[in-house]
Amino acid sequence: MGDVLAHESELLGLVKEYLDFAEFEDTLKTFSKECKIKGKPFSKAAGGSLRDSRSSAVQKELLAAFDGGDQKVFFRLWEEHIPRAIRDGDAGAQKLEFYLHIHFAVYLLKYRAGPQDKRELDERISYFRSFLETRGAALSQTTEFLPFYALPFVPNPLAHPSFKELFQDSWTPELKLKLEKFLELIFKASNTPKLLTIYKENGQHNKETLQRLHQQLLEAERRSMTYLKRYNKIQADYHNLIGVTAELVDSLEATVSGKMITPEYLQSVCVRLFSNQMRQSLVHSVDFTRPGTASTMLRASLAPEKLQDVPLLPSLDYEKLKKDLIWGSDRLKAFLLQALRWRLTTSHPGEQRETVLQAYISNDLLDCRSRGQRSVLQLLHSKSEVVRQYMARLVNAVASLAEGRLYLAQNMQVLRLLEGRLKEEDKDVVTRENVLGALQKFSLRRPLQTAMIRDGLVFWLIDTLREPDCLSDYTLEYAVALLMNLCLRSAGKNVCARVAGLVLKVLSDLLGHENHEIQPYVNGALYSILSIPSIREEARAMGMEDILRCFIKEGNAEMIRQIEFIIRQLNSEELLDSVLESDDEEEEDDEEDHDTMEADLDKDELIQPQLGELSGEKLLTTEYLGIMTNTGKARRRGQAGVRRSGDGPLRRPVTPGGHRTGCPV
């Protein structure tokens, strides 16, 4: 109880100190009277009256030294009691200090009668000169003070016209008035009541803590997204490995039926393909002498694990979303585009992601079915660099999925907008990367390939690839992969035939590029265009075979096999294959259903939410929650098979993401 009373007394003292400071006179009287009636004494606020009396004494001493011309006492008190932060950082304090030094420098000339004490005057002038060379140097470029830098060097300042105002009767009183106001302001600030100090310190501390926690939350969310993508990639790699293993087991079992190798050897090969956790169950449960047993079990392992149900994400109000994407501020547009992309890229592969994409499609999120003048797609040409980039990222994310490409392909205006943005964008590398990435994925669809070839995209790619060292790794890889996909069509090959020498020069230079990820696409493009007799002749004339054989000496086994195929194509004498000549007449869509969501889609985010600002899924579910907009369940697709072109170059359209995971389209 004693502690409570002691704290109460101190708290009452703090309240009294604040009321006195803020000049609430009537309130203070009533407060003091009521405390006295209730028998609640209040302690003096820590050093309150003591600070007041001390501050008053210092002000009087400073003014007395000013009036008496006591330079040493004045500036000793000035440096002791005026905070250094104010003396160094406040422009008003610096100007006042400059004039105070002038006051003391000319004091003897103004107020001493009789013969002048030359020695003391020289000391004051020397002190002023020292000030000008140190603290006063900061104002040397200010017109107001420039004439006074000559004062120490003028023999008789009284007679000099530049210093006439210093010796007028009004100059010193005006300066003293400025000094008094400055001292009152400074010492009043230093007497800030303890209650106000506590409030300011705690408020600032709480704000800093909230900002730090907010930043930690953003970092945690980014790490969570990264880990989720890594998990999805590992899961995709696992499925691909099992698929390849099943095919290998089929082959090995076929040899068993022909009695070319023993079942024991087959068993040892298959067991080595699995992790330790799976070995025992396979060894003890599979009869390797029965054809089909092992491969059946492997394929059965591809069935999705039902460890837990992945919940569907909440429905959204897409009408409100599209309205704000068109009419909202640029910052709101950017956050919405980011949140919609994150919803797609961070969703769990399978039903959750398919439902998100189907909701976007059924509600025509990107206005692909709209014919209005203002649409969400027009954000690709926004004046805001951030909005343009985030729109390109969202389109690239949607194009990463087969159903998304089908949705975007409904409107050829999407392709035209992307082509225009690709050729116009010269400021933002990431925007161009994502536009190029979307176009490369579009090139998996035959109608879009045809349109891109007709629009002259082959020429743009060749021109861009002439200087590969000026391109980012992403741009280089996707540009070469797009060129290869277009060169697989006879129309694309015929375009290359018009500039055969340039195309061959660009591709041969790319063969030796340090980015080895592009080699399969360079090889595929070369192999494809060399089916044209005129290009073969041009290649032979420039010594292409010698160039290729140089890379055979340096390349790995796969690279060597592909180059050998290219050399055989180069030396062939066949005319155009009838199948190749008529490839434009094949069925419209020969695309496999394979989805690959790249980690690059979410790299290097440009915007970060401020304290209290919503972003990501929180923004969508707080401001745009809808009812039953997740309609239309996506069609379920089986796992895409691994289809390869033997050991030779690529001969079917691919995306770099799909090729890396071993599932070329």
XYZ file of C-alpha atoms in Angstrom:
665
model
C 0.000 0.000 0.000
C 2.914 2.306 0.820
C 4.338 1.820 -2.695
C 0.972 2.677 -4.211
C 0.737 5.879 -2.159
C 4.290 6.825 -3.079
C 3.643 6.307 -6.792
C 0.331 8.162 -6.536
C 2.067 11.103 -4.926
C 4.666 11.176 -7.682
C 1.997 10.900 -10.385
C 0.012 13.781 -8.889
C 3.212 15.822 -8.878
C 3.722 15.082 -12.589
C 0.156 16.213 -13.356
C 0.669 19.428 -11.386
C 3.945 20.115 -13.190
C 2.273 19.676 -16.590
C -0.699 21.909 -15.729
C 1.716 24.589 -14.564
C 3.823 24.253 -17.723
C 0.769 24.459 -20.007
C -0.582 27.465 -18.018
C -3.892 25.850 -17.039
C -4.150 28.230 -14.093
C -7.799 27.657 -13.074
C -7.511 23.922 -13.577
C -4.325 23.886 -11.484
C -6.029 25.754 -8.623
C -8.999 23.367 -8.633
C -6.685 20.345 -8.850
C -4.514 21.555 -5.948
C -7.572 22.349 -3.815
C -9.185 18.955 -4.389
C -5.919 17.121 -3.597
C -5.679 19.055 -0.335
C -9.316 18.254 0.630
C -8.786 14.525 -0.044
C -5.512 14.492 1.823
C -3.469 13.456 -1.197
C -0.140 15.273 -1.126
C 1.759 15.501 -4.378
C 5.505 15.386 -4.604
C 7.495 17.963 -6.460
C 8.120 16.910 -10.046
C 11.692 15.803 -10.390
C 13.760 18.945 -10.283
C 10.955 21.124 -11.625
C 11.355 24.242 -9.499
C 15.103 23.697 -9.301
C 15.346 23.713 -13.096
C 13.214 26.832 -13.286
C 15.402 28.789 -10.855
C 18.634 27.590 -12.449
C 17.447 28.465 -15.954
C 16.459 31.938 -14.821
C 19.877 32.493 -13.269
C 21.687 31.387 -16.441
C 19.572 33.725 -18.585
C 20.417 36.652 -16.288
C 24.144 35.811 -16.380
C 24.142 35.614 -20.186
C 22.343 38.951 -20.564
C 24.662 40.613 -18.012
C 27.714 39.377 -19.910
C 26.151 40.671 -23.145
C 25.561 44.126 -21.666
C 29.029 44.296 -20.077
C 30.870 43.068 -23.128
C 32.330 40.108 -21.177
C 33.115 37.898 -24.144
C 34.798 35.015 -22.306
C 32.015 34.575 -19.682
C 29.264 34.823 -22.288
C 30.607 32.189 -24.641
C 31.529 29.860 -21.747
C 27.879 29.959 -20.556
C 26.668 29.738 -24.165
C 28.580 26.500 -24.840
C 27.628 25.006 -21.450
C 23.861 25.632 -21.559
C 22.875 25.816 -25.231
C 22.659 22.227 -26.564
C 25.259 21.452 -29.197
C 22.602 19.964 -31.490
C 20.877 23.371 -31.581
C 24.121 25.330 -32.018
C 25.229 23.094 -34.926
C 21.920 22.241 -36.548
C 19.576 25.222 -36.138
C 20.021 27.951 -38.770
C 18.530 30.635 -36.510
C 20.945 29.778 -33.683
C 23.910 29.895 -36.083
C 22.948 33.357 -37.388
C 22.434 34.676 -33.842
C 25.817 33.335 -32.744
C 27.472 35.050 -35.719
C 25.992 38.448 -34.765
C 26.932 37.898 -31.106
C 30.561 37.437 -32.138
C 30.377 40.708 -34.112
C 28.856 42.436 -31.048
C 31.777 41.436 -28.816
C 34.373 42.165 -31.554
C 33.301 45.820 -31.909
C 32.200 46.337 -28.301
C 35.319 48.299 -27.301
C 34.971 50.549 -30.347
C 31.410 51.442 -29.365
C 31.364 51.736 -25.576
C 34.872 52.521 -24.249
C 35.614 56.209 -23.718
C 39.128 57.575 -23.902
C 42.145 55.928 -25.459
C 41.421 52.438 -26.753
C 43.019 49.416 -25.116
C 44.753 48.225 -28.274
C 45.875 44.903 -26.814
C 42.362 43.843 -25.732
C 40.919 45.025 -29.025
C 43.482 42.944 -30.937
C 42.526 39.916 -28.816
C 38.822 40.377 -29.626
C 39.522 40.802 -33.335
C 41.767 37.729 -33.264
C 39.039 35.733 -31.485
C 36.517 36.826 -34.123
C 38.927 35.863 -36.928
C 39.348 32.422 -35.336
C 35.544 32.055 -35.233
C 35.256 32.971 -38.920
C 37.798 30.291 -39.830
C 36.052 27.559 -37.784
C 32.363 27.635 -36.817
C 31.627 30.761 -38.838
C 32.935 29.256 -42.094
C 29.549 27.587 -42.666
C 27.977 30.986 -43.438
C 30.738 32.231 -45.756
C 28.541 31.695 -48.835
C 25.607 33.638 -47.375
C 25.226 37.125 -48.862
C 23.953 38.538 -45.557
C 27.239 37.774 -43.734
C 29.777 38.061 -46.542
C 30.881 41.681 -45.795
C 31.706 40.815 -42.163
C 34.454 38.391 -43.221
C 36.516 41.491 -44.059
C 35.973 43.072 -40.616
C 39.179 41.683 -38.969
C 41.274 43.188 -41.780
C 39.791 46.724 -41.838
C 42.023 49.185 -39.898
C 39.156 51.487 -38.795
C 35.716 49.790 -38.933
C 34.035 52.941 -37.524
C 34.807 54.836 -40.711
C 34.049 52.021 -43.158
C 30.628 52.327 -44.910
C 30.062 48.534 -44.938
C 29.929 48.444 -41.123
C 27.966 51.657 -40.561
C 24.893 49.834 -39.206
C 26.939 48.132 -36.448
C 27.573 51.466 -34.777
C 24.018 52.775 -34.887
C 22.248 53.103 -31.519
C 19.440 50.693 -32.469
C 21.640 47.744 -33.554
C 22.659 46.459 -30.090
C 19.165 46.672 -28.455
C 17.655 44.802 -31.423
C 20.272 42.094 -31.085
C 19.658 41.837 -27.315
C 15.913 41.404 -27.946
C 16.627 38.533 -30.342
C 18.910 36.970 -27.719
C 16.234 37.211 -24.983
C 13.586 35.552 -27.159
C 16.004 32.802 -28.138
C 16.971 32.098 -24.496
C 13.314 32.004 -23.372
C 12.503 29.511 -26.106
C 15.527 27.318 -25.378
C 15.121 27.184 -21.613
C 11.374 26.657 -21.842
C 12.034 23.647 -24.080
C 14.608 22.347 -21.609
C 11.989 22.624 -18.827
C 9.627 20.253 -20.595
C 7.557 18.498 -17.903
C 8.434 14.912 -17.162
C 4.918 13.686 -18.058
C 5.268 15.046 -21.608
C 8.766 13.574 -21.925
C 7.508 10.125 -20.864
C 4.670 10.321 -23.398
C 6.980 11.328 -26.271
C 9.602 8.699 -25.518
C 7.103 5.864 -25.132
C 5.132 6.935 -28.199
C 8.260 6.975 -30.345
C 9.408 3.666 -28.873
C 6.034 2.039 -29.608
C 6.070 3.362 -33.164
C 9.560 2.013 -33.782
C 8.576 -1.341 -32.265
C 5.507 -1.582 -34.502
C 7.558 -0.734 -37.588
C 10.149 -3.346 -36.665
C 7.490 -6.017 -36.087
C 5.785 -5.064 -39.351
C 9.072 -5.444 -41.225
C 9.688 -8.817 -39.567
C 6.206 -9.941 -40.632
C 6.910 -8.972 -44.256
C 10.220 -10.848 -44.170
C 8.492 -13.926 -42.707
C 5.843 -13.821 -45.447
C 8.526 -13.561 -48.139
C 10.416 -16.500 -46.664
C 7.186 -18.500 -46.486
C 6.551 -17.851 -50.184
C 10.108 -18.896 -51.054
C 9.862 -22.135 -49.071
C 6.480 -22.938 -50.628
C 7.923 -22.538 -54.123
C 10.886 -24.738 -53.235
C 8.500 -27.392 -51.922
C 6.426 -27.236 -55.115
C 9.557 -27.576 -57.267
C 10.834 -30.538 -55.249
C 7.423 -32.173 -55.531
C 7.422 -31.668 -59.325
C 10.952 -33.066 -59.572
C 9.869 -36.089 -57.538
C 6.960 -36.824 -59.891
C 9.208 -36.432 -62.935
C 11.807 -38.766 -61.448
C 9.199 -41.410 -60.705
C 7.868 -41.125 -64.266
C 11.320 -41.605 -65.778
C 12.032 -44.452 -63.397
C 8.804 -46.206 -64.389
C 9.804 -46.075 -68.050
C 13.253 -47.399 -67.205
C 11.736 -50.249 -65.224
C 9.455 -51.080 -68.154
C 12.512 -51.383 -70.392
C 14.394 -53.491 -67.907
C 11.396 -55.798 -67.396
C 11.194 -56.281 -71.160
C 14.768 -57.510 -71.153
C 13.837 -59.862 -68.319
C 11.238 -61.523 -70.506
C 13.958 -62.016 -73.126
C 16.279 -63.436 -70.472
C 19.028 -60.987 -71.333
C 19.728 -60.051 -67.694
C 18.834 -61.703 -64.418
C 15.984 -60.561 -62.142
C 18.535 -60.104 -59.348
C 20.375 -57.522 -61.428
C 17.071 -55.751 -62.237
C 16.260 -55.713 -58.546
C 19.589 -54.095 -57.674
C 19.161 -51.395 -60.362
C 15.652 -50.467 -59.217
C 16.554 -50.423 -55.548
C 19.397 -47.984 -56.228
C 16.896 -45.542 -57.733
C 15.001 -45.093 -54.479
C 15.607 -43.445 -51.164
C 16.491 -45.545 -48.150
C 12.961 -45.099 -46.848
C 11.444 -46.880 -49.906
C 14.011 -49.648 -50.418
C 12.853 -52.167 -47.873
C 9.201 -52.092 -48.971
C 10.210 -52.533 -52.635
C 12.685 -55.343 -51.990
C 10.265 -57.325 -49.849
C 6.949 -56.588 -51.579
C 7.723 -56.574 -55.324
C 8.195 -59.705 -57.387
C 10.681 -58.536 -60.023
C 10.195 -61.711 -62.080
C 6.609 -60.651 -62.922
C 6.531 -58.147 -65.810
C 4.769 -54.871 -65.036
C 4.802 -55.243 -61.243
C 7.480 -52.658 -60.434
C 6.360 -50.055 -62.988
C 2.733 -50.395 -61.837
C 3.780 -49.742 -58.254
C 5.893 -46.757 -59.323
C 3.054 -45.166 -61.230
C 0.698 -45.807 -58.335
C 3.087 -43.773 -56.164
C 2.280 -40.724 -58.315
C -1.216 -40.553 -56.812
C -1.497 -37.400 -54.662
C -0.968 -37.998 -50.992
C -4.031 -37.344 -48.859
C -2.211 -36.223 -45.770
C -4.413 -33.172 -45.414
C -7.043 -31.338 -47.410
C -5.844 -28.037 -48.846
C -8.593 -25.431 -48.271
C -9.846 -23.310 -51.141
C -9.065 -19.611 -50.918
C -11.968 -17.221 -50.142
C -14.110 -15.892 -52.989
C -13.521 -12.311 -54.144
C -15.672 -9.464 -55.447
C -14.207 -9.279 -58.950
C -16.448 -6.423 -60.102
C -15.066 -4.187 -57.349
C -11.546 -5.455 -58.054
C -11.725 -4.598 -61.748
C -13.256 -1.195 -60.986
C -10.364 -0.283 -58.668
C -7.815 -1.701 -61.130
C -9.124 0.739 -63.742
C -10.031 3.812 -61.651
C -7.975 3.446 -58.444
C -4.724 5.219 -57.589
C -1.489 3.836 -59.058
C -0.373 2.600 -55.620
C -3.660 0.727 -55.084
C -3.435 -0.754 -58.593
C 0.096 -1.989 -57.901
C -0.864 -3.617 -54.589
C -3.922 -5.293 -56.179
C -1.907 -6.656 -59.122
C 0.728 -7.939 -56.684
C -1.881 -9.603 -54.450
C -3.644 -11.268 -57.402
C -0.301 -12.591 -58.674
C 0.702 -13.883 -55.237
C -2.663 -15.658 -54.934
C -1.752 -17.592 -58.079
C 1.969 -18.172 -57.517
C 1.762 -19.151 -53.834
C -1.365 -21.304 -54.053
C -0.938 -25.052 -53.665
C -0.608 -26.865 -57.032
C -3.731 -28.871 -57.733
C -7.298 -27.991 -56.844
C -6.433 -24.824 -54.909
C -4.450 -23.238 -57.758
C -6.897 -24.477 -60.402
C -9.797 -22.924 -58.503
C -7.964 -19.584 -58.263
C -7.260 -19.587 -62.001
C -10.788 -20.634 -62.903
C -12.170 -17.787 -60.766
C -9.957 -15.335 -62.674
C -11.116 -16.778 -66.005
C -14.835 -17.098 -65.258
C -14.926 -13.515 -63.928
C -12.790 -12.278 -66.864
C -10.306 -10.622 -64.497
C -8.076 -9.309 -67.290
C -10.995 -8.243 -69.533
C -9.941 -10.604 -72.330
C -13.597 -10.932 -73.368
C -14.291 -7.214 -73.006
C -14.518 -4.846 -75.962
C -14.624 -1.641 -73.901
C -12.172 1.225 -74.404
C -10.931 1.001 -70.807
C -9.875 -2.447 -69.654
C -7.504 -4.013 -67.149
C -5.217 -5.052 -70.026
C -4.559 -1.370 -70.788
C -2.504 -1.234 -67.575
C 0.351 -2.630 -69.701
C 0.632 0.941 -71.057
C 0.169 2.745 -67.723
C 2.282 5.854 -67.111
C 3.348 4.290 -63.803
C 6.417 2.093 -64.175
C 5.376 -0.009 -61.160
C 1.863 -0.633 -62.532
C 3.262 -1.616 -65.954
C 5.705 -4.047 -64.376
C 3.155 -5.623 -62.023
C 0.622 -6.018 -64.844
C 3.296 -7.774 -66.947
C 4.130 -10.058 -64.013
C 0.456 -11.031 -63.588
C 0.021 -11.796 -67.299
C 3.222 -13.876 -67.226
C 1.931 -15.813 -64.192
C -1.409 -16.552 -65.884
C 0.415 -17.599 -69.076
C 2.471 -20.091 -67.034
C -0.616 -22.317 -66.789
C -2.167 -24.121 -69.770
C -5.710 -22.980 -68.920
C -4.384 -19.441 -68.495
C -2.829 -19.476 -71.961
C -6.100 -20.688 -73.415
C -7.901 -17.786 -71.666
C -5.424 -15.152 -72.876
C -5.449 -16.559 -76.422
C -9.174 -15.741 -76.777
C -8.317 -12.145 -77.586
C -5.569 -11.403 -80.107
C -5.440 -7.896 -78.653
C -3.551 -9.403 -75.686
C -0.807 -10.555 -78.050
C -0.697 -7.160 -79.786
C -0.435 -5.330 -76.438
C 2.409 -7.571 -75.295
C 4.290 -7.202 -78.585
C 3.909 -3.439 -78.398
C 5.110 -3.314 -74.792
C 8.084 -5.563 -75.643
C 9.283 -3.240 -78.404
C 8.574 0.009 -76.516
C 9.809 -0.871 -73.000
C 13.327 0.479 -72.585
C 13.280 1.686 -68.962
C 12.376 -1.345 -66.873
C 14.265 -4.610 -67.403
C 11.855 -6.643 -65.233
C 8.805 -5.467 -67.218
C 10.443 -6.527 -70.474
C 11.471 -9.865 -68.941
C 7.892 -10.675 -67.937
C 6.408 -9.540 -71.255
C 8.947 -11.711 -73.069
C 8.240 -14.617 -70.700
C 4.505 -14.392 -71.446
C 5.110 -14.284 -75.211
C 7.456 -17.272 -74.990
C 4.713 -19.276 -73.263
C 2.216 -18.053 -75.861
C 4.465 -19.649 -78.491
C 3.336 -23.084 -77.266
C 0.020 -22.423 -79.060
C 0.058 -22.708 -82.844
C -2.312 -19.811 -83.699
C -0.227 -17.472 -81.557
C 2.998 -18.750 -83.167
C 1.539 -17.895 -86.571
C 0.526 -14.397 -85.439
C 3.941 -13.678 -83.901
C 5.738 -14.753 -87.078
C 3.460 -12.540 -89.183
C 4.045 -9.600 -86.814
C 7.793 -9.765 -87.447
C 8.809 -10.991 -84.005
C 11.495 -13.259 -85.527
C 13.329 -10.205 -86.892
C 13.065 -8.423 -83.509
C 14.494 -11.458 -81.695
C 17.419 -11.821 -84.108
C 18.243 -8.122 -83.789
C 18.041 -8.271 -79.971
C 20.217 -11.395 -79.746
C 23.028 -9.735 -81.703
C 24.247 -8.283 -78.384
C 23.560 -11.058 -75.847
C 25.896 -9.605 -73.200
C 23.555 -6.613 -72.849
C 20.655 -8.900 -71.850
C 19.748 -10.341 -68.471
C 19.952 -14.142 -68.093
C 16.152 -14.400 -68.080
C 15.762 -12.252 -71.222
C 18.488 -14.151 -73.060
C 17.112 -17.593 -72.202
C 13.489 -16.787 -73.037
C 14.394 -14.868 -76.209
C 16.401 -17.829 -77.576
C 13.666 -20.304 -76.541
C 11.019 -18.145 -78.254
C 13.118 -17.930 -81.414
C 13.491 -21.726 -81.442
C 9.740 -22.279 -81.033
C 9.016 -19.933 -83.953
C 11.730 -21.567 -86.084
C 10.041 -24.952 -85.664
C 7.317 -23.657 -87.992
C 7.925 -23.559 -91.732
C 6.806 -19.905 -91.799
C 9.467 -19.093 -89.195
C 12.150 -20.931 -91.156
C 11.204 -19.036 -94.325
C 11.577 -15.732 -92.449
C 15.058 -16.816 -91.312
C 15.932 -17.739 -94.886
C 15.576 -14.063 -95.879
C 18.436 -13.106 -93.519
C 20.218 -16.459 -93.405
C 23.717 -15.042 -92.921
C 22.677 -12.882 -89.957
C 20.684 -15.675 -88.284
C 23.547 -18.166 -88.609
C 26.042 -15.589 -87.282
C 23.842 -14.859 -84.237
C 23.219 -18.542 -83.446
C 26.863 -19.567 -83.906
C 27.929 -16.771 -81.534
C 25.367 -17.967 -78.990
C 26.811 -21.498 -79.111
C 29.824 -20.250 -77.195
C 27.946 -18.063 -74.716
C 28.795 -18.548 -71.041
C 25.089 -19.102 -70.194
C 24.822 -22.855 -70.854
C 21.047 -22.856 -70.202
C 20.467 -21.521 -73.719
C 22.373 -24.305 -75.538
C 19.402 -26.678 -76.081
C 17.389 -23.857 -77.687
C 20.277 -22.661 -79.870
C 20.834 -26.254 -81.038
C 17.120 -26.745 -81.651
C 16.875 -23.527 -83.712
C 19.964 -24.418 -85.772
C 18.771 -27.969 -86.452
C 15.362 -26.676 -87.505
C 16.436 -23.893 -89.902
C 19.098 -26.125 -91.517
C 16.252 -28.123 -93.043
C 15.996 -25.224 -95.546
C 18.407 -25.850 -98.494
C 19.279 -22.150 -98.952
C 20.227 -21.825 -95.271
C 22.352 -24.996 -95.509
C 24.240 -23.510 -98.436
C 24.854 -20.271 -96.532
C 26.036 -22.265 -93.500
C 28.491 -24.314 -95.558
C 29.836 -21.155 -97.176
C 30.621 -19.615 -93.789
C 32.332 -22.817 -92.507
C 29.633 -23.758 -90.025
C 30.839 -27.379 -89.754
C 34.279 -26.268 -88.514
C 32.618 -23.971 -85.990
C 30.430 -26.806 -84.735
C 33.336 -29.235 -84.450
C 35.160 -26.739 -82.217
C 32.301 -27.065 -79.740
C 32.384 -30.873 -79.946
C 35.876 -30.759 -78.433
C 34.707 -28.625 -75.502
C 31.114 -29.758 -74.900
C 29.615 -32.391 -72.618
C 28.165 -35.685 -73.849
C 24.668 -34.331 -74.452
C 25.968 -31.230 -76.236
C 28.215 -33.422 -78.447
C 25.292 -35.673 -79.457
C 23.136 -32.668 -80.371
C 25.887 -31.041 -82.432
C 26.481 -34.324 -84.300
C 22.782 -34.286 -85.267
C 23.165 -30.673 -86.465
C 26.243 -31.563 -88.548
C 24.347 -34.453 -90.188
C 21.503 -32.049 -90.960
C 24.023 -29.531 -92.365
C 25.539 -32.144 -94.698
C 22.260 -33.661 -95.842
C 21.108 -33.107 -99.425
C 17.409 -33.663 -98.825
C 14.839 -31.198 -100.051
C 12.206 -29.854 -97.694
C 10.323 -32.615 -95.934
C 6.690 -32.623 -97.029
C 5.609 -32.908 -93.417
C 7.628 -29.843 -92.508
C 6.244 -27.873 -95.449
C 2.695 -28.601 -94.407
C 3.140 -28.101 -90.658
C 0.895 -25.016 -90.749
C -2.009 -27.229 -91.773
C -1.800 -29.571 -88.801
C -4.474 -29.536 -86.149
C -4.719 -26.220 -84.353
C -3.607 -27.173 -80.845
C -0.929 -29.776 -80.283
C 0.002 -28.433 -76.863
C 0.434 -30.731 -73.885
C -1.075 -29.743 -70.539
C 1.971 -28.886 -68.458
C 2.144 -26.047 -65.931
C 5.350 -24.512 -64.592
C 5.274 -21.562 -62.174
C 8.687 -19.841 -62.082
C 10.302 -18.356 -58.982
C 11.301 -15.276 -61.051
C 7.681 -14.132 -61.134
C 7.966 -12.783 -57.566
C 11.591 -11.591 -57.530
C 12.679 -8.048 -56.594
C 9.343 -6.582 -55.498
C 9.228 -2.802 -56.059
C 6.688 -1.815 -53.400
C 6.443 -2.485 -49.675
C 3.386 -1.617 -47.536
C 3.697 1.171 -45.001
C 2.647 0.706 -41.389
C -1.079 -0.057 -41.322
C -1.286 -0.495 -45.110
C -2.849 -3.732 -46.372
C -1.223 -5.923 -48.991
C -1.330 -9.455 -50.379
C -4.073 -11.825 -49.309
C -5.018 -9.539 -46.380
C -5.857 -6.746 -48.822
C -8.005 -9.063 -50.960
C -9.906 -10.706 -48.098
C -10.416 -7.467 -46.143
C -11.532 -5.098 -48.911
C -12.699 -7.395 -51.727
C -14.355 -10.404 -50.144
C -17.040 -11.826 -52.435
C -19.712 -14.525 -52.416
C -19.528 -17.696 -54.516
C -17.195 -16.358 -57.222
C -15.047 -19.522 -57.175
C -17.396 -21.176 -59.656
C -16.522 -23.536 -62.451
C -14.188 -26.291 -61.351
C -11.079 -26.718 -63.474
C -10.818 -29.794 -65.610
C -8.470 -32.286 -64.044
C -5.430 -33.146 -66.078
C -3.211 -36.138 -65.837
C 0.500 -35.748 -65.285
C 2.163 -34.746 -68.509
C 4.380 -37.449 -69.841
C 8.056 -36.933 -70.499
C 8.415 -36.702 -74.238
C 11.871 -36.305 -75.705
C 13.368 -36.230 -79.150
C 15.865 -39.024 -78.616
C 19.395 -37.714 -78.167
C 19.048 -34.989 -80.779
C 18.081 -31.304 -80.546
C 14.628 -30.187 -79.419
C 11.986 -30.540 -82.130
C 8.854 -29.524 -80.231
C 7.907 -26.181 -78.639
C 9.117 -25.825 -75.041
C 9.348 -23.277 -72.259
C 12.595 -22.931 -70.275
C 10.708 -23.702 -67.062
C 9.157 -26.851 -68.502
C 12.419 -27.972 -70.083
C 14.329 -27.615 -66.796
C 11.821 -29.813 -64.958
C 12.158 -32.489 -67.636
C 8.676 -32.088 -69.107
C 9.003 -30.386 -72.520
C 5.697 -29.587 -74.132
